Short mmCIF file of C-alpha atoms and ligand atoms in Angstrom, two decimals:
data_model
loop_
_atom_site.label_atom_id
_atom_site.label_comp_id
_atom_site.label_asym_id
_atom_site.label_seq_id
_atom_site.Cartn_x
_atom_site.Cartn_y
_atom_site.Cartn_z
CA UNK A 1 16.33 27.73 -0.65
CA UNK A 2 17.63 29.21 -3.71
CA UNK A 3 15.81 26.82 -6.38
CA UNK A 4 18.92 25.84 -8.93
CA UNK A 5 17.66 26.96 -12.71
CA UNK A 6 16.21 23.35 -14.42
CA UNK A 7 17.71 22.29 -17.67
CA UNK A 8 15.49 22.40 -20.42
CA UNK A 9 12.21 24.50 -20.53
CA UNK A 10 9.50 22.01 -18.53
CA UNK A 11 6.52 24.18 -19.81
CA UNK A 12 5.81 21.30 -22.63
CA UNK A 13 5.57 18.80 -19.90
CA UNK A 14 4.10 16.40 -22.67
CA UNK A 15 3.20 13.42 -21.30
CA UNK A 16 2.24 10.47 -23.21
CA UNK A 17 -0.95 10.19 -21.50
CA UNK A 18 -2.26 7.52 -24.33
CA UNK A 19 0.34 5.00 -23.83
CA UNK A 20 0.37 5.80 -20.12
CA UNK A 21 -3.73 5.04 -20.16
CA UNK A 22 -2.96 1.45 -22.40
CA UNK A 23 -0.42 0.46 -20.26
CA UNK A 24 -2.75 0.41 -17.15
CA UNK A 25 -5.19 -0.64 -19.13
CA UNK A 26 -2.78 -3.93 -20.61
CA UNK A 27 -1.82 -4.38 -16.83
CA UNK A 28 -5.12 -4.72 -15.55
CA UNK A 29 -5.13 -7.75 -17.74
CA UNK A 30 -3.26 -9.84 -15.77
CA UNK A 31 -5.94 -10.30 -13.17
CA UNK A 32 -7.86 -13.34 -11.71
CA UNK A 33 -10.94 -12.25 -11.95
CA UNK A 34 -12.97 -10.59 -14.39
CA UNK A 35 -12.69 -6.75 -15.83
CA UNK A 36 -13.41 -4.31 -14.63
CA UNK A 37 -12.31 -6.26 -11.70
CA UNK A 38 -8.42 -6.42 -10.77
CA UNK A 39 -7.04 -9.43 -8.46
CA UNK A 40 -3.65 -9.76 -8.77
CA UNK A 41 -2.35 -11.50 -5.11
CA UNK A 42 1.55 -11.94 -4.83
CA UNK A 43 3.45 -14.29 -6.39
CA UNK A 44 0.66 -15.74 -8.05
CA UNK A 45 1.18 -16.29 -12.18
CA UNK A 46 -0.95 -13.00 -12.73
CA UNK A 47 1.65 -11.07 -10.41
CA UNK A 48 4.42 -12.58 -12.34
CA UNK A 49 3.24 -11.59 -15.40
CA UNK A 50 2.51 -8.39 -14.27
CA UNK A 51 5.94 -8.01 -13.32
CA UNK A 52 7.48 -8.75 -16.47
CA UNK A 53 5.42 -6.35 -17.74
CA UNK A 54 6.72 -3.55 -15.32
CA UNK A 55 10.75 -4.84 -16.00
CA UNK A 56 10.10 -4.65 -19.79
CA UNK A 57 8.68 -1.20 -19.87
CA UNK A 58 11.89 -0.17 -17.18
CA UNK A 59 14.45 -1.93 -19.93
CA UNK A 60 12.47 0.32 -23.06
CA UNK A 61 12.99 3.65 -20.72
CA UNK A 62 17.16 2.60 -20.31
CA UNK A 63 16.44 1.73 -16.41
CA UNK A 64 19.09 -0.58 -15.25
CA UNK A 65 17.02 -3.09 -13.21
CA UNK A 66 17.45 -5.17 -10.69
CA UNK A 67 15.56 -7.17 -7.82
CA UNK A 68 15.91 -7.93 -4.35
CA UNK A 69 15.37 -11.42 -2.66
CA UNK A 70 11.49 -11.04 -2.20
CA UNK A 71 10.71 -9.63 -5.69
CA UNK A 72 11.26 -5.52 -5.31
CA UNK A 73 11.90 -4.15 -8.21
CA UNK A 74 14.17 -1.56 -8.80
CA UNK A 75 14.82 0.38 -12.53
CA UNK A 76 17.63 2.97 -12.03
CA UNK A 77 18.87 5.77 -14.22
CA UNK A 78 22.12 7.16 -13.48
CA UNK A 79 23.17 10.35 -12.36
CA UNK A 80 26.16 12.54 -13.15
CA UNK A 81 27.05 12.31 -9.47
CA UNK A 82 26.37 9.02 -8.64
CA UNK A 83 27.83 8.47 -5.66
CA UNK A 84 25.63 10.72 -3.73
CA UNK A 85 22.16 9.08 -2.61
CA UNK A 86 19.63 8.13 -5.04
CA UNK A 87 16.33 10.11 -5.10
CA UNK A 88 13.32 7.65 -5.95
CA UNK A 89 10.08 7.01 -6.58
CA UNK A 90 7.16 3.90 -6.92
CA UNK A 91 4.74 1.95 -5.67
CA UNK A 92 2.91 -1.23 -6.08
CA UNK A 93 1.28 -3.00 -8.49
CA UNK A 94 -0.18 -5.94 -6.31
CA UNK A 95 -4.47 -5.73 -5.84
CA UNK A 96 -6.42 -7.02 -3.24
CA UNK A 97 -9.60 -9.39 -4.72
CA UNK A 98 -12.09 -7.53 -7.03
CA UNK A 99 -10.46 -4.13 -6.49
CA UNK A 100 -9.53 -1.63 -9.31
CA UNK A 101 -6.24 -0.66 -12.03
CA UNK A 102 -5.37 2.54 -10.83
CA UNK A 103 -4.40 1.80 -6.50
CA UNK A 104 -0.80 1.86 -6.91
CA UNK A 105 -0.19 1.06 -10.59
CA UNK A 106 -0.43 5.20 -11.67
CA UNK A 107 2.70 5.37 -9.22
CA UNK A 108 4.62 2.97 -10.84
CA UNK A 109 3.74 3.24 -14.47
CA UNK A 110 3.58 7.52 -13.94
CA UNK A 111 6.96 7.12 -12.36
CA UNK A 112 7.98 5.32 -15.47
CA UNK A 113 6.90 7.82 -17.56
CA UNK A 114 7.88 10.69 -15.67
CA UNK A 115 11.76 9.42 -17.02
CA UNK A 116 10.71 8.97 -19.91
CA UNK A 117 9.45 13.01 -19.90
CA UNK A 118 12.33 13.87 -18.12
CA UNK A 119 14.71 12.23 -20.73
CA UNK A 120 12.92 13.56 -23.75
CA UNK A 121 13.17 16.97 -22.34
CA UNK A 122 17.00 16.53 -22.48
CA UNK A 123 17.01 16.71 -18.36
CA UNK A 124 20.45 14.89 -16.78
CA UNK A 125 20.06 13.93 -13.35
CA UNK A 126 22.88 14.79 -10.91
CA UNK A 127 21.30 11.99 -8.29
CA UNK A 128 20.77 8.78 -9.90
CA UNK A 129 16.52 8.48 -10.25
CA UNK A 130 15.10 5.15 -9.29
CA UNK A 131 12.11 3.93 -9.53
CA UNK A 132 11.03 1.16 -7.62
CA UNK A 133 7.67 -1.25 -7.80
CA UNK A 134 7.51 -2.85 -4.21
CA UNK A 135 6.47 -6.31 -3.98
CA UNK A 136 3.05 -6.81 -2.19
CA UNK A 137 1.67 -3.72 -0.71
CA UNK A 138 -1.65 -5.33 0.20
CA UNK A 139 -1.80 -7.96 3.05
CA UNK A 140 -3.95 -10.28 1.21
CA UNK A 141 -2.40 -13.30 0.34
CA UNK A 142 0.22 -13.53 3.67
CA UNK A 143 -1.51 -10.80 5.55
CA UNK A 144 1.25 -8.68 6.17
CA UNK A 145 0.75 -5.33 4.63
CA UNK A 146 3.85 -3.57 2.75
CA UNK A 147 5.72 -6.31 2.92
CA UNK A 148 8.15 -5.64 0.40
CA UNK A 149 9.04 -1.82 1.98
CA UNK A 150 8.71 -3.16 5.49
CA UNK A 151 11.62 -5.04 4.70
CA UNK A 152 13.71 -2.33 2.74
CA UNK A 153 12.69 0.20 6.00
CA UNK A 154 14.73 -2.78 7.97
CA UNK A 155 12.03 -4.75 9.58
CA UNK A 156 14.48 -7.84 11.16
CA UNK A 157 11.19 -9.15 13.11
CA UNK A 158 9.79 -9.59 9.10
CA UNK A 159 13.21 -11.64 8.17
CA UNK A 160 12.60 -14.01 11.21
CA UNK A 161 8.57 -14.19 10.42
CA UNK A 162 8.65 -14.91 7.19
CA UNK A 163 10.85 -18.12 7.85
CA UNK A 164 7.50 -19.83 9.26
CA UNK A 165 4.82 -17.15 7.14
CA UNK A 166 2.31 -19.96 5.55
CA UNK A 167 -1.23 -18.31 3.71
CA UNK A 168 -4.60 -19.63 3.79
CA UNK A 169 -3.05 -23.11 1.27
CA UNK A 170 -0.62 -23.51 3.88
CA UNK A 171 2.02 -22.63 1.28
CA UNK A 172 5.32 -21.37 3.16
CA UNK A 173 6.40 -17.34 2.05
CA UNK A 174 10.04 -19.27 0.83
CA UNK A 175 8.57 -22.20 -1.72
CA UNK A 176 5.87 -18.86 -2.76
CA UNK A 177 8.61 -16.89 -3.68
CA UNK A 178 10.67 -19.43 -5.07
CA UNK A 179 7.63 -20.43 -7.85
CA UNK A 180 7.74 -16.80 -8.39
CA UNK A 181 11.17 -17.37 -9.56
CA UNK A 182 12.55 -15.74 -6.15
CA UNK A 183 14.71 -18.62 -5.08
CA UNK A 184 17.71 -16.69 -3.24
CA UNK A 185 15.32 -16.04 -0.34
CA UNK A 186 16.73 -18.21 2.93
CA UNK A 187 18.68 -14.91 4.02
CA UNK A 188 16.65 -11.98 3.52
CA UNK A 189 18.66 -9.75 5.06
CA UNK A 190 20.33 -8.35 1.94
CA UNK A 191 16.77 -6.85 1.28
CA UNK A 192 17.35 -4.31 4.67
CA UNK A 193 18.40 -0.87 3.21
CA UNK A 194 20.08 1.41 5.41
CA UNK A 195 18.98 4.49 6.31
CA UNK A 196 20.36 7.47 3.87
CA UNK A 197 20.29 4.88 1.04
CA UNK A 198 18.26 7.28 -0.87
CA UNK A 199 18.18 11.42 -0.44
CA UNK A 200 14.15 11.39 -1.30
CA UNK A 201 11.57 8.82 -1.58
CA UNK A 202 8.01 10.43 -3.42
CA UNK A 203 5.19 8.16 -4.76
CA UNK A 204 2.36 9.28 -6.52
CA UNK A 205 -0.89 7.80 -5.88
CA UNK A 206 -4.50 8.15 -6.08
CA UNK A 207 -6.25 9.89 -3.15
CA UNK A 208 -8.72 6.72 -2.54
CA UNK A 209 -10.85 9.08 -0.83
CA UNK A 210 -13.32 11.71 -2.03
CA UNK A 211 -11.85 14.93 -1.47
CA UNK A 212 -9.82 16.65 -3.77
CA UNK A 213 -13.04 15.30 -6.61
CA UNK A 214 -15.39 17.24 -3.98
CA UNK A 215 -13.30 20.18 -3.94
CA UNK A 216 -12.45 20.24 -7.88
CA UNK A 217 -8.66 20.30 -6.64
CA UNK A 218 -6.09 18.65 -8.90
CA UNK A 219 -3.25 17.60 -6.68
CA UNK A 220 -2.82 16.52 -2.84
CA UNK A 221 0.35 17.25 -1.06
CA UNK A 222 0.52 14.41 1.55
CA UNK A 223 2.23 15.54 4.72
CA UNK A 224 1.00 12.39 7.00
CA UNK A 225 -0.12 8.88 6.71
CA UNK A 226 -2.27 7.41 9.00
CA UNK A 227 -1.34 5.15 11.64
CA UNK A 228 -2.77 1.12 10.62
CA UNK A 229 -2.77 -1.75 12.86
CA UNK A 230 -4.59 -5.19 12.14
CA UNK A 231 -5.52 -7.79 14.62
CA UNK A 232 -6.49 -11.65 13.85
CA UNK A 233 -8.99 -13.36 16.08
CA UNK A 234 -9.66 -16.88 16.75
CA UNK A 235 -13.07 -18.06 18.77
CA UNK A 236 -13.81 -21.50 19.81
CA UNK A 237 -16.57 -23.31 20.86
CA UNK A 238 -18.57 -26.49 21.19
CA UNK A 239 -20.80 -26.09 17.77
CA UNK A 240 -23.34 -29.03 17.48
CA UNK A 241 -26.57 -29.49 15.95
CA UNK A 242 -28.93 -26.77 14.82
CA UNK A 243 -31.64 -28.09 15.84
CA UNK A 244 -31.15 -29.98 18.72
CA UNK A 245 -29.18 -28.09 20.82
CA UNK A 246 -31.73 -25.74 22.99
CA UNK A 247 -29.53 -21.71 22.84
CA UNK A 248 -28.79 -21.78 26.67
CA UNK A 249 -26.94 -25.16 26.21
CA UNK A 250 -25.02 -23.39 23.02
CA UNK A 251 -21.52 -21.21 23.03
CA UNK A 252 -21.58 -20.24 19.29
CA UNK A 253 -18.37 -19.05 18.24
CA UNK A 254 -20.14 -17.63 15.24
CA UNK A 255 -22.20 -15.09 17.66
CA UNK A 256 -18.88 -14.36 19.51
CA UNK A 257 -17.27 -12.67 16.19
CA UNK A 258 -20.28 -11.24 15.22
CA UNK A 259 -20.67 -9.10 18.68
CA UNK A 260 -16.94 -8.43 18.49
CA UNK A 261 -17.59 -6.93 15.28
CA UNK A 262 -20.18 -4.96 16.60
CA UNK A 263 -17.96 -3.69 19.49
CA UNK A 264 -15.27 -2.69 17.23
CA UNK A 265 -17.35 0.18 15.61
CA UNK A 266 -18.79 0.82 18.94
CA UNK A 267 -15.05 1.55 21.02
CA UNK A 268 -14.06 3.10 17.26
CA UNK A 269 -16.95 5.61 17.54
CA UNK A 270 -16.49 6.05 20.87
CA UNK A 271 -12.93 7.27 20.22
CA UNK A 272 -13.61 10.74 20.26
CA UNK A 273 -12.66 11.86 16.78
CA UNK A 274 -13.93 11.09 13.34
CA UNK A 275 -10.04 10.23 12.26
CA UNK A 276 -10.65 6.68 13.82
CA UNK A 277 -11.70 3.71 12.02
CA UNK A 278 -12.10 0.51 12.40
CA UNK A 279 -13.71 -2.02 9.59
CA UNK A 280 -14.14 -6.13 10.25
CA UNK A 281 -13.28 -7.09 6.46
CA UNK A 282 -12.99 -10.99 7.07
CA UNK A 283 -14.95 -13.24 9.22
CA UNK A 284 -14.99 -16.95 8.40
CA UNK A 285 -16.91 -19.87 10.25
CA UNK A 286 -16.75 -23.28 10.62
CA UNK A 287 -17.94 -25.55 9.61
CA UNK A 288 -20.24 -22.81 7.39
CA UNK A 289 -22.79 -25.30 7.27
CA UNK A 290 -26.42 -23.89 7.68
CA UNK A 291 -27.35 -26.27 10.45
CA UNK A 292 -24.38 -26.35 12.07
CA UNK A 293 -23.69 -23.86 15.28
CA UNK A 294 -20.45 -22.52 14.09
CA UNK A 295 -17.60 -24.07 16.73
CA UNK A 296 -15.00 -21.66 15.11
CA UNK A 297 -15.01 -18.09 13.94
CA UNK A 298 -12.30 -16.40 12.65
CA UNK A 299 -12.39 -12.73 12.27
CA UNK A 300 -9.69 -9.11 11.12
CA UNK A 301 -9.88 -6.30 11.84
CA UNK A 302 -8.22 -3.07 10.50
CA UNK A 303 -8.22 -0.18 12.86
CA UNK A 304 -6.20 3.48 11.98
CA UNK A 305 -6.01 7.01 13.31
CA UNK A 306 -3.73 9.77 12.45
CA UNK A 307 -3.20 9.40 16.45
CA UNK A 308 -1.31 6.87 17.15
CA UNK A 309 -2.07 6.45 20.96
CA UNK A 310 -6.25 6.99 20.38
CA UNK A 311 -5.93 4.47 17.67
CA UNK A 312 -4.09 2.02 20.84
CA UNK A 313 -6.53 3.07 22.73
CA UNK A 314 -8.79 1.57 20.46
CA UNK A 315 -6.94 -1.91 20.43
CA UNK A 316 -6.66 -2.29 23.98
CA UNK A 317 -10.56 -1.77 24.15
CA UNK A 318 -11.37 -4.19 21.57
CA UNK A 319 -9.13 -7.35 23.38
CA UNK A 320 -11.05 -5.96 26.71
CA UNK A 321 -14.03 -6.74 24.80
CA UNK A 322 -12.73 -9.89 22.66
CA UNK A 323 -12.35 -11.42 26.67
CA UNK A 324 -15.58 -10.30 28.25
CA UNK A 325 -17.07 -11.89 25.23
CA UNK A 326 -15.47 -14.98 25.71
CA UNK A 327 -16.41 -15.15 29.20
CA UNK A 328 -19.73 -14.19 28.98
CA UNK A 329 -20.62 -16.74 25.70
CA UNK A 330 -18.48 -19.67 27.11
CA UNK A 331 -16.54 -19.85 24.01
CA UNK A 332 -12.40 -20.05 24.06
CA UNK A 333 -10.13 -17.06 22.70
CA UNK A 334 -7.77 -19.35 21.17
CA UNK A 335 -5.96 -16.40 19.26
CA UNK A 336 -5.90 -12.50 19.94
CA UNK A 337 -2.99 -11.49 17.59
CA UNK A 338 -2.07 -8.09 16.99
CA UNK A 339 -0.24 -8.41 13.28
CA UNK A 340 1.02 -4.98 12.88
CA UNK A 341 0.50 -1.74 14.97
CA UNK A 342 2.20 1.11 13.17
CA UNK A 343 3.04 4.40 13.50
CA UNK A 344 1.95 7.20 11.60
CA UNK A 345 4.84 8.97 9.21
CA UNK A 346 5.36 12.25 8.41
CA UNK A 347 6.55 13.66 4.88
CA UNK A 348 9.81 15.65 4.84
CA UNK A 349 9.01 19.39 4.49
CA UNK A 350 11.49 19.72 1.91
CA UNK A 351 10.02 17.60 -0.41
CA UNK A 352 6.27 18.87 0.27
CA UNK A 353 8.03 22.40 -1.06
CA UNK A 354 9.18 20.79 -3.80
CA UNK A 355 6.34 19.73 -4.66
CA UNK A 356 4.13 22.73 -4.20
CA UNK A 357 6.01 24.89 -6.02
CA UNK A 358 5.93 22.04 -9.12
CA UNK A 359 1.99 22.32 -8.71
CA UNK A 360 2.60 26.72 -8.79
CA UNK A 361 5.00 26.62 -11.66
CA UNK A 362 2.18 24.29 -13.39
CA UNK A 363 -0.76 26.13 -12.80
CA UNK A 364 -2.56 23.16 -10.58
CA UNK A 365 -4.68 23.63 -7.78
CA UNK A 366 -3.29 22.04 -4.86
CA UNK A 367 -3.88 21.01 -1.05
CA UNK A 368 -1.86 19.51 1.57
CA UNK A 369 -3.78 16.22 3.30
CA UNK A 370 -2.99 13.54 5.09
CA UNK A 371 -3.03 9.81 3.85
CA UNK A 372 -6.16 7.80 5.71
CA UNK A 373 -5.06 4.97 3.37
CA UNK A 374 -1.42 3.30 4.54
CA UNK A 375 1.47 3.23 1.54
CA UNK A 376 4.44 1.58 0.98
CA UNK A 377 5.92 5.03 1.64
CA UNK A 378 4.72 4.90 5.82
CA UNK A 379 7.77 2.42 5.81
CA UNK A 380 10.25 4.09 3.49
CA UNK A 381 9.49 7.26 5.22
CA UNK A 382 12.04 5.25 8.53
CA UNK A 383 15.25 5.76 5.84
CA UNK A 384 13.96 8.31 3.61
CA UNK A 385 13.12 11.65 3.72
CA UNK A 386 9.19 11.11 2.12
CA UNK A 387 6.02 12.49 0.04
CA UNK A 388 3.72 11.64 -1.72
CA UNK A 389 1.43 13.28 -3.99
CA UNK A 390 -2.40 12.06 -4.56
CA UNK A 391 -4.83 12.76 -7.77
CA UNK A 392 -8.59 13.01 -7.67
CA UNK A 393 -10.46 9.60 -8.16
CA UNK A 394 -14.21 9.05 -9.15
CA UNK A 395 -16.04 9.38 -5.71
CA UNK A 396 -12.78 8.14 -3.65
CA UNK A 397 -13.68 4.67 -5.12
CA UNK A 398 -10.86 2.35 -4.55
CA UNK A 399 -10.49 -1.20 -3.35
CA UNK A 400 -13.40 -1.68 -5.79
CA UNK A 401 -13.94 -2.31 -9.79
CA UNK A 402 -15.56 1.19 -10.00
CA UNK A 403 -11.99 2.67 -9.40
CA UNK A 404 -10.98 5.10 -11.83
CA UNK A 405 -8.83 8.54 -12.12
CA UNK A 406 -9.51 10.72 -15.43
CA UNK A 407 -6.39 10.12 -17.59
CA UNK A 408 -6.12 14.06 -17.27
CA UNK A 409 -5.50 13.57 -13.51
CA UNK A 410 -3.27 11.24 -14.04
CA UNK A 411 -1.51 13.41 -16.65
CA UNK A 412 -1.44 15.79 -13.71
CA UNK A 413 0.03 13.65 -11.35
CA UNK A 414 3.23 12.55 -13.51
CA UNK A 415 3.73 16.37 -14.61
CA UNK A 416 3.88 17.01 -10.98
CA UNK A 417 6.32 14.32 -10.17
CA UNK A 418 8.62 14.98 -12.90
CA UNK A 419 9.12 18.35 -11.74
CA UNK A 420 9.46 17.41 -8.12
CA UNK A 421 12.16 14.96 -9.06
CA UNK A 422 14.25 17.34 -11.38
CA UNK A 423 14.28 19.43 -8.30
CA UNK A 424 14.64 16.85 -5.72
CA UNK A 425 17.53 15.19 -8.09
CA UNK A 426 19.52 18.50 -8.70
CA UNK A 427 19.89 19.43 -5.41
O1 HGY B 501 -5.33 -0.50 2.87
C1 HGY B 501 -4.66 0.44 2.48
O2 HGY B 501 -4.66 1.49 3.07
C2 HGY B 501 -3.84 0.33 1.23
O3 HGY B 501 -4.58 0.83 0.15
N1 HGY B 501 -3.45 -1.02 0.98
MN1 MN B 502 -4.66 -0.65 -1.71
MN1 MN B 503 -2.06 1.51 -2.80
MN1 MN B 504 -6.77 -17.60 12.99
#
């Protein structure tokens, strides 16, 4: 395609890489838990904060904003031609328990300041820009993962679910939301975007794996994200006294997890290809008393593969298992519940172009990946053409306090994006 000439000259990409660096330094504040730990679980009065913090700096870059029923966010600048479809761009700013500042926050404060480039440069959009920060990318505190875009990318089943969605206080998704100051959230089917609402969707990200650090590269081009599922299991047995109950009398629930665990790395291993994985991140007993044979266990699991029917493969292997272990141990399967099974996305080609030729015309080493890590872009990818582009972190650390990207990477990232939107929004 015959690239259209940009306005302005985008060699002095300057980006303000020292108020971009305090800002997600100031929004790692709002965290429960310690620096250089960041937990900031939806809806809580961390997230809230957090979000006011995001709207504010949207207002102070002339975004109109707005937000949806469950708390997306959405800061818009308008275009010459506005009635064509939007391009945008975001991510979250939600983080799972003792995790890091950077997982999803460079991709909506970069995006931020990749308008604010873009407008100092003089640029005028002919599509409207928007950025959006989705609400809760991470499954922690309802354990649905990108809830916020599975609902823009249409998800009805998620409208219905979330009527009777409680978390681990038994508080419902509705009175969350409401506290949150979400009140308008009986009908959430005003959230459901249609496909073609916007002409591009990019989000820029860090890698969260170790690549593009190993191989001194400065950007990834994403051109798949990996297929997640998750699965919730529920074991049940007769518990009883340490001591006095001899083992062949016992059917410890506790013992049931743990094997299941165990057989989860074994059928992932077994999967043929290094691309699967599987990882048990909660298991909780009851009672949790020392001296008590555990008469509950409840265990997740997180399974993904760039395949989606090897990564099935994998589920259907692991309830086999979940069964014969019930059998065998005597304890009850009282819940086998597959909470999302996914398919993998593809990014548009268009928009990987787009962005490699931003990464030529700046001089930036580049390669083209694929996502291990889900994003809220594997659901806006079902009513938007999609990419994303990744920056090196420290070791792939991420889910973890030891998270960081080099402010220069980061610098990186947002020059990238801004040209990849002037292109994307001109065409
Ligand atoms: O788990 C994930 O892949 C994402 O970082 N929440
Ligand atoms: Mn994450
Ligand atoms: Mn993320
Ligand atoms: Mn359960």
């Amino acid at each position: 395609i015959h690239e259209p000439p940009l306005q302005g000259s985008f060699s002095s990409l300057s980006v303000d890489i020292e108020s971009l660096q305090r800002q997600i330094d100031e929004l790692s504040t709002f965290s429960d838990t310690p620096a250089p730990s960041v937990t900031r679980v939806l809806y809580s009065e961390k997230d809230v904060l957090a979000r006011r913090y995001i709207k504010n700096l949207m207002g102070l870059s002339g975004l109109s904003v707005r937000e949806d029923a469950v708390g997306n966010i959405f800061g818009r600048w308008v275009g010459s031609e506005p009635e064509l479809a939007p391009v945008s761009t975001g991510s979250h700013i939600d983080a799972i328990p003792y995790s890091g500042k950077y997982d999803g926050v460079v991709g909506v404060l970069g995006a931020i300041e990749a308008i604010n480039v873009l407008k100092r440069l003089g640029f005028k959009p002919k599509r409207s820009l928007e950025v959006i920060m989705f609400t809760s990318e991470e499954p922690t505190r309802f354990g649905i993962s990108c809830l916020g875009s599975r609902l823009l990318a249409g998800s009805e089943e998620l409208t219905e679910l979330l009527k009777t969605t409680v978390d681990g206080q038994n508080i419902s998704f509705s009175d969350a939301a409401k506290l949150a100051g979400y009140t308008n959230n009986e009908d959430l089917s005003s959230v459901l975007l249609k496909k073609g609402s916007y002409s591009a969707f990019i989000e820029l990200h860090i890698e969260q794996g170790p690549i593009l650090e190993e191989e001194a590269t400065s950007i990834g081009v994403v051109t798949a994200i990996a297929a997640p599922a998750s699965i919730k299991v529920d074991f049940e047995g007769n518990g009883g006294h340490a001591g006095a109950v001899l083992m062949p009398k016992r059917n410890d629930a506790g013992l049931a997890a743990a094997e299941l665990a165990l057989a989860v790395e074994k059928h992932v291993l077994e999967s043929g290809s290094i691309d699967t994985v599987g990882t048990v991140g909660i298991l909780e007993l009851h009672p949790g008393a020392i001296n008590s044979i555990p008469s509950k266990s409840h265990i997740e699991i997180d399974t993904r593969d760039i395949d989606e029917k090897r990564r099935n493969l994998v589920i259907e292997k692991i309830y086999q298992s979940a069964l014969s272990i019930s059998k065998a141990r005597g304890v009850k399967l009282s819940e086998f519940k597959i909470v999302n099974q996914d398919p993998p996305a593809l990014s548009e080609d268009s928009i990987i172009k787009a962005s490699e030729s931003a990464c030529q015309e700046l001089n930036l080493s580049y390669k083209k990946m694929i996502s291990r890590a889900y994003h809220d872009s594997l659901f806006m990818a079902r009513i938007s053409p999609m990419g994303m582009i990744f920056i090196p972190c420290y070791k792939g650390y991420s889910h973890k306090p030891e998270e960081f990207a080099a402010p220069q990477d980061v610098a990186n990232g947002v020059r990238v994006l801004v040209l990849t939107l002037a292109k994307l929004s001109t065409s």
